[in-house]
PDB file of C-alpha atoms in Angstrom:
ATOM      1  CA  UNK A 272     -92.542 -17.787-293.857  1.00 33.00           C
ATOM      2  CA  UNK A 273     -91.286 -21.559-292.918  1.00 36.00           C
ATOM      3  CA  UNK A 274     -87.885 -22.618-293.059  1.00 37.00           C
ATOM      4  CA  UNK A 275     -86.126 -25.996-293.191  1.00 40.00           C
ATOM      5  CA  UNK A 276     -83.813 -26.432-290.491  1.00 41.00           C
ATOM      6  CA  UNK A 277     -81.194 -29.196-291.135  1.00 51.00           C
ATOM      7  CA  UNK A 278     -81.007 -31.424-288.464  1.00 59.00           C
ATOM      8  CA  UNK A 279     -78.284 -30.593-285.502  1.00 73.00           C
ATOM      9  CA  UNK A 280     -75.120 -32.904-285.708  1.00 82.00           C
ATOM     10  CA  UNK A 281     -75.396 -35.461-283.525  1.00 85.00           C
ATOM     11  CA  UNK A 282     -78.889 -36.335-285.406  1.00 80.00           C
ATOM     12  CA  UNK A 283     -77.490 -36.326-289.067  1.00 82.00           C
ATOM     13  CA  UNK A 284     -74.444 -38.832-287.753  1.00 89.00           C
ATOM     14  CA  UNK A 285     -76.823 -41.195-285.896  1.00 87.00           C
ATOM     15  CA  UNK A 286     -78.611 -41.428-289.152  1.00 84.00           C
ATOM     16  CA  UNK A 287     -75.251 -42.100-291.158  1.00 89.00           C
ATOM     17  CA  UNK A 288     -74.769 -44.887-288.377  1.00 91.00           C
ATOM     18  CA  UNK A 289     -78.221 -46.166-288.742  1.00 86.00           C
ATOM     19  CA  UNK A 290     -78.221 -45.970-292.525  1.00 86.00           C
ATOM     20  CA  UNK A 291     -74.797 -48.439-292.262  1.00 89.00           C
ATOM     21  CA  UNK A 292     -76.467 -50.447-289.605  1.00 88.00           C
ATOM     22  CA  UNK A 293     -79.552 -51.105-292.536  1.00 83.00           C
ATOM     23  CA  UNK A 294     -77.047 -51.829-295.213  1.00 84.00           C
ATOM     24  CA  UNK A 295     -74.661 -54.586-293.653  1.00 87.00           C
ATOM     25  CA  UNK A 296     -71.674 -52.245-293.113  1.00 91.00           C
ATOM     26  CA  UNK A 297     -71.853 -52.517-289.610  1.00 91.00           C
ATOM     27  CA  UNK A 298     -73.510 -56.189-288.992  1.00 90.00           C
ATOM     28  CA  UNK A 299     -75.648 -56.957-286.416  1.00 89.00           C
ATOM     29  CA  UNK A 300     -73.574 -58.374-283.419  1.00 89.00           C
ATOM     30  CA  UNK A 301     -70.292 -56.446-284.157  1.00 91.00           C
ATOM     31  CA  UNK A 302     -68.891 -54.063-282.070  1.00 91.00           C
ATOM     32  CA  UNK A 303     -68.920 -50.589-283.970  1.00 92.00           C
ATOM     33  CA  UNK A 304     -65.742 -48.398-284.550  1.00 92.00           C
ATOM     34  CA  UNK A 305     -65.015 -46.648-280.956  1.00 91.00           C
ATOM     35  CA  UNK A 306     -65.461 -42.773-280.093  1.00 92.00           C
ATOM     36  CA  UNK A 307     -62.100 -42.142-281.405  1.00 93.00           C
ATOM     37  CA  UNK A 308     -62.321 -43.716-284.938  1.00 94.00           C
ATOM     38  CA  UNK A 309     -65.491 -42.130-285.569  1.00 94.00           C
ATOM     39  CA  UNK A 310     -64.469 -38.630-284.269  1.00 94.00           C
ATOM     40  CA  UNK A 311     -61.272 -39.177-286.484  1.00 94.00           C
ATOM     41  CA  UNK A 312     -63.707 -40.983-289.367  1.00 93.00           C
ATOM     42  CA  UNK A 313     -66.256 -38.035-289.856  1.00 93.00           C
ATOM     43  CA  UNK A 314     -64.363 -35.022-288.323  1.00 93.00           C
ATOM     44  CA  UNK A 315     -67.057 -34.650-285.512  1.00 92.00           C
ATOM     45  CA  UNK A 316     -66.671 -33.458-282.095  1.00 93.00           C
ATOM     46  CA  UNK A 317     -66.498 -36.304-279.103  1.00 91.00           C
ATOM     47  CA  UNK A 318     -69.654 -35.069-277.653  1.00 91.00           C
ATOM     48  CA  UNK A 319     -71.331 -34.692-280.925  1.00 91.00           C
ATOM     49  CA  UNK A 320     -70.166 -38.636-281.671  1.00 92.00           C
ATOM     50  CA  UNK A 321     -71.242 -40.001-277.739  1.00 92.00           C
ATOM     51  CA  UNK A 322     -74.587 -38.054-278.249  1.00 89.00           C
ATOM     52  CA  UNK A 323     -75.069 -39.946-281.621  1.00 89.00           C
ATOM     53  CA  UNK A 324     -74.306 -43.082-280.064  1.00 92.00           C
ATOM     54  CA  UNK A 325     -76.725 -42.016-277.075  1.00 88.00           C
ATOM     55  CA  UNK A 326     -79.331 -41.302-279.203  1.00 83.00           C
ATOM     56  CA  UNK A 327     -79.041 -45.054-281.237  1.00 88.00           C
ATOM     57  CA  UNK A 328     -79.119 -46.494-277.725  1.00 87.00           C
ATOM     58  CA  UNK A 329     -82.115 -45.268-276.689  1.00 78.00           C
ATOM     59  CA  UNK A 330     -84.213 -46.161-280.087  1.00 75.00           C
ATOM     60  CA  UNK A 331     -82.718 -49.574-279.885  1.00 81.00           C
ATOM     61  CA  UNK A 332     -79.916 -49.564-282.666  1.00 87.00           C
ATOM     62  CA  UNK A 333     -77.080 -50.608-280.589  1.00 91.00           C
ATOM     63  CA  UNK A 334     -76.478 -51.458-276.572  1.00 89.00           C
ATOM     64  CA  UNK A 335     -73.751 -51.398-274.061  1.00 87.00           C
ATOM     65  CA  UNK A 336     -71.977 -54.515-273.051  1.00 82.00           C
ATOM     66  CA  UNK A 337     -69.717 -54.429-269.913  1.00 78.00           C
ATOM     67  CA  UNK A 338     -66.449 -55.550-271.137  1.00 76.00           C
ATOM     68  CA  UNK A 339     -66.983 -55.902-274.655  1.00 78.00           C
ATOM     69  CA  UNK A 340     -68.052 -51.877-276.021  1.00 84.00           C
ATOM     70  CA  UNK A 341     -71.111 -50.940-278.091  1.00 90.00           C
ATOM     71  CA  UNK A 342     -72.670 -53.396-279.289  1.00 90.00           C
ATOM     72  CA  UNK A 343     -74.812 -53.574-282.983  1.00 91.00           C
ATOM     73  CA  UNK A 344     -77.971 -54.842-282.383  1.00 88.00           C
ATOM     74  CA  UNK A 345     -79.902 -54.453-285.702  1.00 79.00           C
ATOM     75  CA  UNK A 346     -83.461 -53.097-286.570  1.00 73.00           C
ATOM     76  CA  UNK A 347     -85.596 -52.205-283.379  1.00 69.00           C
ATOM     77  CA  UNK A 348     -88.751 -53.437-283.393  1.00 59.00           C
ATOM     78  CA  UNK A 349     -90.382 -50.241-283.786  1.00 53.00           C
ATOM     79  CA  UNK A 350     -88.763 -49.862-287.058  1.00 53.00           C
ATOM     80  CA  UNK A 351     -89.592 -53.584-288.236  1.00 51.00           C
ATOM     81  CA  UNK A 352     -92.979 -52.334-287.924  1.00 53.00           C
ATOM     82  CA  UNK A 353     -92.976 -49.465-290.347  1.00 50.00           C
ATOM     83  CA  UNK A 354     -94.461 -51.256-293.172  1.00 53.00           C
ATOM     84  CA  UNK A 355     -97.798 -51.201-290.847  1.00 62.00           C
ATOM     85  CA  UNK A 356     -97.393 -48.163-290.093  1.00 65.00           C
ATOM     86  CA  UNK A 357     -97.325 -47.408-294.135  1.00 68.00           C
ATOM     87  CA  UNK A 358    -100.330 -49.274-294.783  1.00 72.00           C
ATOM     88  CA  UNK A 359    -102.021 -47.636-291.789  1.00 77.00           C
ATOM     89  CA  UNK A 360    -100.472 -43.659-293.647  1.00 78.00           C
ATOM     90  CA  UNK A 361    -102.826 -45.159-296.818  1.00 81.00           C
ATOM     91  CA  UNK A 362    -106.025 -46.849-295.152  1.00 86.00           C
ATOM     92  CA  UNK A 363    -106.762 -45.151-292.326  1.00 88.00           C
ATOM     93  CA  UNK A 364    -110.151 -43.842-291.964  1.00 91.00           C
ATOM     94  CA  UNK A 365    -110.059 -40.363-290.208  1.00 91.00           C
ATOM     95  CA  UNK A 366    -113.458 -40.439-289.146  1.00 91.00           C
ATOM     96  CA  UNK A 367    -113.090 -43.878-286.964  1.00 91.00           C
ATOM     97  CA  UNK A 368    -109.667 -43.586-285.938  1.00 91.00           C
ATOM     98  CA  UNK A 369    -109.019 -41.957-282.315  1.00 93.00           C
ATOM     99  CA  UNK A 370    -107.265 -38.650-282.703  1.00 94.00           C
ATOM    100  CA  UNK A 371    -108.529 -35.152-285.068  1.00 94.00           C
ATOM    101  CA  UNK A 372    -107.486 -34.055-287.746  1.00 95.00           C
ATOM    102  CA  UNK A 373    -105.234 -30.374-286.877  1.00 96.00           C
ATOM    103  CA  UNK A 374    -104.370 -28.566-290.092  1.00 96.00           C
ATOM    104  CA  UNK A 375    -105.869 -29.153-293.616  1.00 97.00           C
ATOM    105  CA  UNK A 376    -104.098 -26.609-296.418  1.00 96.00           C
ATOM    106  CA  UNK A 377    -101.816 -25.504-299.347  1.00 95.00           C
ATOM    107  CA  UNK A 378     -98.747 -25.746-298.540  1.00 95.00           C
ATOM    108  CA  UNK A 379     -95.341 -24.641-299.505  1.00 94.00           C
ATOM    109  CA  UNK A 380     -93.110 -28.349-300.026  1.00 93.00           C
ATOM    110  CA  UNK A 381     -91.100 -29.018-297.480  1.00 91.00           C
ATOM    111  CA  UNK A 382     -87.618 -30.052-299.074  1.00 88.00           C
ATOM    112  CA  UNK A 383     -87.516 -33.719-297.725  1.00 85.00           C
ATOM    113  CA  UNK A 384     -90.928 -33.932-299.557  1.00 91.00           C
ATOM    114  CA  UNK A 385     -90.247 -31.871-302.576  1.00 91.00           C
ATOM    115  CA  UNK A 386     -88.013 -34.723-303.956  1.00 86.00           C
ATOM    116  CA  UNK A 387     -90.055 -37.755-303.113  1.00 87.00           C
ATOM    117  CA  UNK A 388     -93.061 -35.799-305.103  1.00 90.00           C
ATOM    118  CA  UNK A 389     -90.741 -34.971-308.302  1.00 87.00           C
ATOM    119  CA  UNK A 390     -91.815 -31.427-307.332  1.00 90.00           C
ATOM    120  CA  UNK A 391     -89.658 -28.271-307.342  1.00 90.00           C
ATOM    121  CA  UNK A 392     -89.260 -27.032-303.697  1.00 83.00           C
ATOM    122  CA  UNK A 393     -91.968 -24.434-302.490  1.00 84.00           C
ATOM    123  CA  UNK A 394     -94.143 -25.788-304.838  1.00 92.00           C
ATOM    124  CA  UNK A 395     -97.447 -25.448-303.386  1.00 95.00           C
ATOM    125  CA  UNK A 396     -98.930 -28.676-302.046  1.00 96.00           C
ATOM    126  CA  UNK A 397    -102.384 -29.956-300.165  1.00 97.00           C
ATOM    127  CA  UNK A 398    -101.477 -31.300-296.236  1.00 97.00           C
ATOM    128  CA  UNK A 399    -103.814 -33.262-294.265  1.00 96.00           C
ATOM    129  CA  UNK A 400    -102.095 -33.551-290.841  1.00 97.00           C
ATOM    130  CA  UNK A 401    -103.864 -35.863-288.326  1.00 96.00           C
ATOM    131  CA  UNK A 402    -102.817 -36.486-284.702  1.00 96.00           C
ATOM    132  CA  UNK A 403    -103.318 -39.752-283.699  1.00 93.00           C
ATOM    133  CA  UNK A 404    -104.251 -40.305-279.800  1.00 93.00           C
ATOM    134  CA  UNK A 405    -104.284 -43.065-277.773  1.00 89.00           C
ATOM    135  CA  UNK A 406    -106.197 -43.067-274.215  1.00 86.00           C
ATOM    136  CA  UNK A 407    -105.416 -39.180-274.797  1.00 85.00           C
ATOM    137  CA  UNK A 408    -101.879 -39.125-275.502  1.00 91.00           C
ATOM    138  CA  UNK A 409    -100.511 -38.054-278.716  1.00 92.00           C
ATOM    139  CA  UNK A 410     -98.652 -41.187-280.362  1.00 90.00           C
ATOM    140  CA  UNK A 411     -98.132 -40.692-284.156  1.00 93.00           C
ATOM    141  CA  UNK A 412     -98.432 -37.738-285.894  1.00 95.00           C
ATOM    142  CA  UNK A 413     -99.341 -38.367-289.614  1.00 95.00           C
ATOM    143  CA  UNK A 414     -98.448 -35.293-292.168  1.00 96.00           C
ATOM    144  CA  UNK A 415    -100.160 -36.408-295.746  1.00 96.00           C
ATOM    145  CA  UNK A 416     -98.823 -34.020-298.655  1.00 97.00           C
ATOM    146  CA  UNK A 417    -100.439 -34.349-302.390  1.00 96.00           C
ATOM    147  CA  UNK A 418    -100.052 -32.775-305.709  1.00 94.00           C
ATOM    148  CA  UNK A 419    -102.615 -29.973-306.298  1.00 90.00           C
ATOM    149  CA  UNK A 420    -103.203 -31.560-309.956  1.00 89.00           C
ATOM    150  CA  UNK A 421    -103.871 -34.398-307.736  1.00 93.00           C
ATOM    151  CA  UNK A 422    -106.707 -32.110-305.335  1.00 94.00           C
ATOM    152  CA  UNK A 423    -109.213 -31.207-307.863  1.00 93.00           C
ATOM    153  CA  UNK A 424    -112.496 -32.983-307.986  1.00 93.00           C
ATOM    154  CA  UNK A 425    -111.525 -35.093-304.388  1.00 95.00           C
ATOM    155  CA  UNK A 426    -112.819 -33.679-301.041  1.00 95.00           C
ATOM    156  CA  UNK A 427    -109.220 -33.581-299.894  1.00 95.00           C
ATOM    157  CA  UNK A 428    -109.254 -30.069-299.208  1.00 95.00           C
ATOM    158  CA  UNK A 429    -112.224 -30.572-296.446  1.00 94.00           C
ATOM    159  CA  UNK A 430    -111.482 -29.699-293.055  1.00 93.00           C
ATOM    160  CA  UNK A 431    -114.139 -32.693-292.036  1.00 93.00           C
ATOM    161  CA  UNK A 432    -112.444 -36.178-291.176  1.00 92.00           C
ATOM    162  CA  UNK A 433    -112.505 -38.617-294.146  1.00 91.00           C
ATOM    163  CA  UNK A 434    -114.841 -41.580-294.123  1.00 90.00           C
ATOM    164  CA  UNK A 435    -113.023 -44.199-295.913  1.00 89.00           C
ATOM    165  CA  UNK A 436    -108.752 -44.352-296.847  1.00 90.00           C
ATOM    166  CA  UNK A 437    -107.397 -41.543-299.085  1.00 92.00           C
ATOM    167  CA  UNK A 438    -106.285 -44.446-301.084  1.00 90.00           C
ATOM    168  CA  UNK A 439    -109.596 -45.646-301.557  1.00 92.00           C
ATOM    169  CA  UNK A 440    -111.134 -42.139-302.616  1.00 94.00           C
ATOM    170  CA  UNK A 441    -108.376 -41.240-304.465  1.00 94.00           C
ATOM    171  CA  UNK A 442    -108.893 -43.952-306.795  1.00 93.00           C
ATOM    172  CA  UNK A 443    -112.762 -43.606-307.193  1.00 94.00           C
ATOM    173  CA  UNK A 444    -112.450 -40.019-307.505  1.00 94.00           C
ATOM    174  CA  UNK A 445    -109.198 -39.350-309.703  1.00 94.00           C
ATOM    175  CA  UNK A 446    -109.188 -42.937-311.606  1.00 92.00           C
ATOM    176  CA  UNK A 447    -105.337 -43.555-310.071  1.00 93.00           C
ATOM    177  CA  UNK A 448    -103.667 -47.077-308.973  1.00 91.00           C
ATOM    178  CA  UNK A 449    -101.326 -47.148-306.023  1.00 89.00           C
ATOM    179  CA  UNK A 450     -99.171 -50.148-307.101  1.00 83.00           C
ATOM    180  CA  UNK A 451     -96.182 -49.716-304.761  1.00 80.00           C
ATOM    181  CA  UNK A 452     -95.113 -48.226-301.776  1.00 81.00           C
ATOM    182  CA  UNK A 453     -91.200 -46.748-300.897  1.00 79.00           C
ATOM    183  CA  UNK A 454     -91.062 -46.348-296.690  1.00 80.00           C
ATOM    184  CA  UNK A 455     -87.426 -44.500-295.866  1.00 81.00           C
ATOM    185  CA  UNK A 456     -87.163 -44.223-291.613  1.00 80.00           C
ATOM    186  CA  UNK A 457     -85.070 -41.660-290.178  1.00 82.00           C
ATOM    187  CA  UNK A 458     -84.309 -40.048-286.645  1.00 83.00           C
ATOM    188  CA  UNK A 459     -84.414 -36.399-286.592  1.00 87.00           C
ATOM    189  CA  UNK A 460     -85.513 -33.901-284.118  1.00 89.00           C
ATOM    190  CA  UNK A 461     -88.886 -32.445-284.967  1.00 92.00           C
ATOM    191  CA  UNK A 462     -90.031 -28.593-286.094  1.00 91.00           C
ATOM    192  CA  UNK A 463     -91.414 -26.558-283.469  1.00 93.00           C
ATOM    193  CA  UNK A 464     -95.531 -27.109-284.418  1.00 93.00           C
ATOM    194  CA  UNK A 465     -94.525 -31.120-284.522  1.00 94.00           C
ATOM    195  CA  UNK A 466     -93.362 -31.203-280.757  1.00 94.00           C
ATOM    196  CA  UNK A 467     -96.175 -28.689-279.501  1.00 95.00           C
ATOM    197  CA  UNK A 468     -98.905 -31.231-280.891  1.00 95.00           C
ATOM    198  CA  UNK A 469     -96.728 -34.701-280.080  1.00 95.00           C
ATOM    199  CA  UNK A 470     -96.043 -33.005-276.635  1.00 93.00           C
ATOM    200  CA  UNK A 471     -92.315 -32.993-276.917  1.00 92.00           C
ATOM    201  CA  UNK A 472     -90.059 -32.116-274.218  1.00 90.00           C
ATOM    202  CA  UNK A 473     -87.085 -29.668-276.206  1.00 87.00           C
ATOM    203  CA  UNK A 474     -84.383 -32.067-277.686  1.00 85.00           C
ATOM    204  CA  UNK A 475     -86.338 -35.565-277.734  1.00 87.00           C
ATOM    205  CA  UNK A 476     -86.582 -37.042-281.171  1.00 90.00           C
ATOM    206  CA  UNK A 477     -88.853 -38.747-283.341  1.00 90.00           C
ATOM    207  CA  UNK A 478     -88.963 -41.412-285.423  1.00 86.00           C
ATOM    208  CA  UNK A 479     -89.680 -40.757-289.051  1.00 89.00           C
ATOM    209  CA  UNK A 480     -91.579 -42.889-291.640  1.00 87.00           C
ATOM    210  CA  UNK A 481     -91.702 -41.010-294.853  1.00 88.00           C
ATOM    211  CA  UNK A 482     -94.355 -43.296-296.696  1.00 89.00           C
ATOM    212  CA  UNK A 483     -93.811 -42.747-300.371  1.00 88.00           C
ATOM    213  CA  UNK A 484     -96.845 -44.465-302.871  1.00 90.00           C
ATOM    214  CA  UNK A 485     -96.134 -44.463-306.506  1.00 86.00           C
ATOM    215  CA  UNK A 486     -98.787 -45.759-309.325  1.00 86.00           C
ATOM    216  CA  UNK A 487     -96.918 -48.289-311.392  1.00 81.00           C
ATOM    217  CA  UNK A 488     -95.023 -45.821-313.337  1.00 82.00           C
ATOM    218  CA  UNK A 489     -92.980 -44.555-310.406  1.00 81.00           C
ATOM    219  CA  UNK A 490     -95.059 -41.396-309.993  1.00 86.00           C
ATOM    220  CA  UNK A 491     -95.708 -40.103-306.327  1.00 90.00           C
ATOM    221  CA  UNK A 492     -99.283 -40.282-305.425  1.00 93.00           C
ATOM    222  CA  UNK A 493     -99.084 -38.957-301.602  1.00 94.00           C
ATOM    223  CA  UNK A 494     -96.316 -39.043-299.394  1.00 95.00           C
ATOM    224  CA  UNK A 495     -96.862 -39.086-295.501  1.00 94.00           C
ATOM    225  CA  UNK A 496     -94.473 -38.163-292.863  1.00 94.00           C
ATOM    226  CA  UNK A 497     -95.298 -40.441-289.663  1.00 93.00           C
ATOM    227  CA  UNK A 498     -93.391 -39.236-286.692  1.00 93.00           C
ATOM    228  CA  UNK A 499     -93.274 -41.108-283.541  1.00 89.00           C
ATOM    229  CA  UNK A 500     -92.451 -39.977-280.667  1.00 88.00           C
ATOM    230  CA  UNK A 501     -88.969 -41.471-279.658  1.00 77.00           C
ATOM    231  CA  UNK A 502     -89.342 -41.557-275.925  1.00 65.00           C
ATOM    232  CA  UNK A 503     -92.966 -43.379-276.203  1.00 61.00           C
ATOM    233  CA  UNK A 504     -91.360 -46.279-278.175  1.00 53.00           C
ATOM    234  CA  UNK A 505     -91.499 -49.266-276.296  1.00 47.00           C
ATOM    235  CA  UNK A 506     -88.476 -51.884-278.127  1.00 40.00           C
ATOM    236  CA  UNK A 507     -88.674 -55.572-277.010  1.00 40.00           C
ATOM    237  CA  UNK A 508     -86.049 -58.108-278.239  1.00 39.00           C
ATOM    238  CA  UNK A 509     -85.451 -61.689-277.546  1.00 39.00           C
ATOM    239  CA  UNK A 510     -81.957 -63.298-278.335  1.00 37.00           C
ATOM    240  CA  UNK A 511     -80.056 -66.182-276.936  1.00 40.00           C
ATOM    241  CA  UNK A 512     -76.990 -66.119-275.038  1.00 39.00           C
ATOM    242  CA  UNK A 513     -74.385 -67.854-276.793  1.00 38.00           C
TER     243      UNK A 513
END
């Protein structure tokens, strides 16, 4: 039986940070609120609150300025790239991209999923998980969940690679239009069979890019879960010194 595991502490507030980092609450250039005001402002332990803060550093959130705190520094560049990595989730062609394809099944829903299908959780769901490899190093995991009213007449449920995008055979097969795409990104620390394929050391993160695409009614086609592995990220930034 699988279980959802909420994510430990440390992860959940980094996303809360990150979350008012994306919405303007804490602008890009500011210093944000120090150790003390946010042990005080979510009832969190100090380490809990530096590991957050550790954690944002390293993905390229915020930085350390002698003299002057922790500094906000905006969007990384990893995550201004998530809308490729969306398009990527919908048109990439299994059978010419480098990597295999590791698990094709019914699945129970994991929760995060569950409500970005409209499903009720533990529904049963089709997965397609693919590793993707480069020079033969795990870099992107892709997990591809789809209604099972959705399965039926597609070759989905294969265990062969895909010639072609899912997109594309999903809408010669099943008559469907993916209109628009919803992309939510995340930190969190990933499930045991996640890190054994990515190659995670215990306690490194990844970098998660639920891609959500909706016909033009609203309703959920597929949703992937792209994880990246947070210590293979490589963030460059350019700014001038004022």
């Amino acid at each position: 039986m699988a279980y959802e595991v909420e994510a430990p502490k440390y992860v959940r507030l980094a996303q809360t940070i990150q979350r008012r980092i994306e919405d303007g609450t804490y602008p890009p250039g500011t210093r944000v609120p120090s150790e003390n005001q946010l042990v005080q402002a979510f009832g969190m332990s100090r380490p809990t609150v530096v590991r957050a803060l550790e954690l944002l550093k390293r993905d390229g959130w915020l930085e350390s300025r002698q003299g002057y705190g922790t500094i906000v520094r905006g969007r990384p560049a990893v995550v201004e790239q998530k809308d490729r990595r969306g398009r990527e989730a919908l048109e990439r062609d299994e059978s010419h991209t480098p990597g295999r394809l590791v698990e094709v099944g019914e699945v129970a829903v994991p929760a995060r999923i569950a409500s970005a299908l409209g499903l009720p959780k533990r529904a049963k769901v089709l997965m397609r998980r693919f590793l993707v490899e480069e020079g033969g190093e795990a870099v992107e995991l892709v997990s591809s969940y789809f209604p099972a009213g959705l399965v039926d007449g597609t070759d989905l449920a294969n265990s062969d690679a895909l010639g072609g995008s899912v997109r594309a055979h999903l809408e010669a097969r099943k008559k469907v239009r993916f209109d628009h795409v919803t992309e939510r990104v995340s930190a969190r620390l990933p499930e045991a069979s996640e890190a054994g394929l990515l190659d995670l050391p215990e306690g490194v993160p990844v970098l998660s890019v639920l891609v959500i695409a909706q016909d033009a009614a609203g309703q959920a086609l597929q949703v992937s879960d792209v994880l990246l592995p947070a210590d293979r990220q490589e963030l460059e930034d350019t700014y001038r010194l004022n």
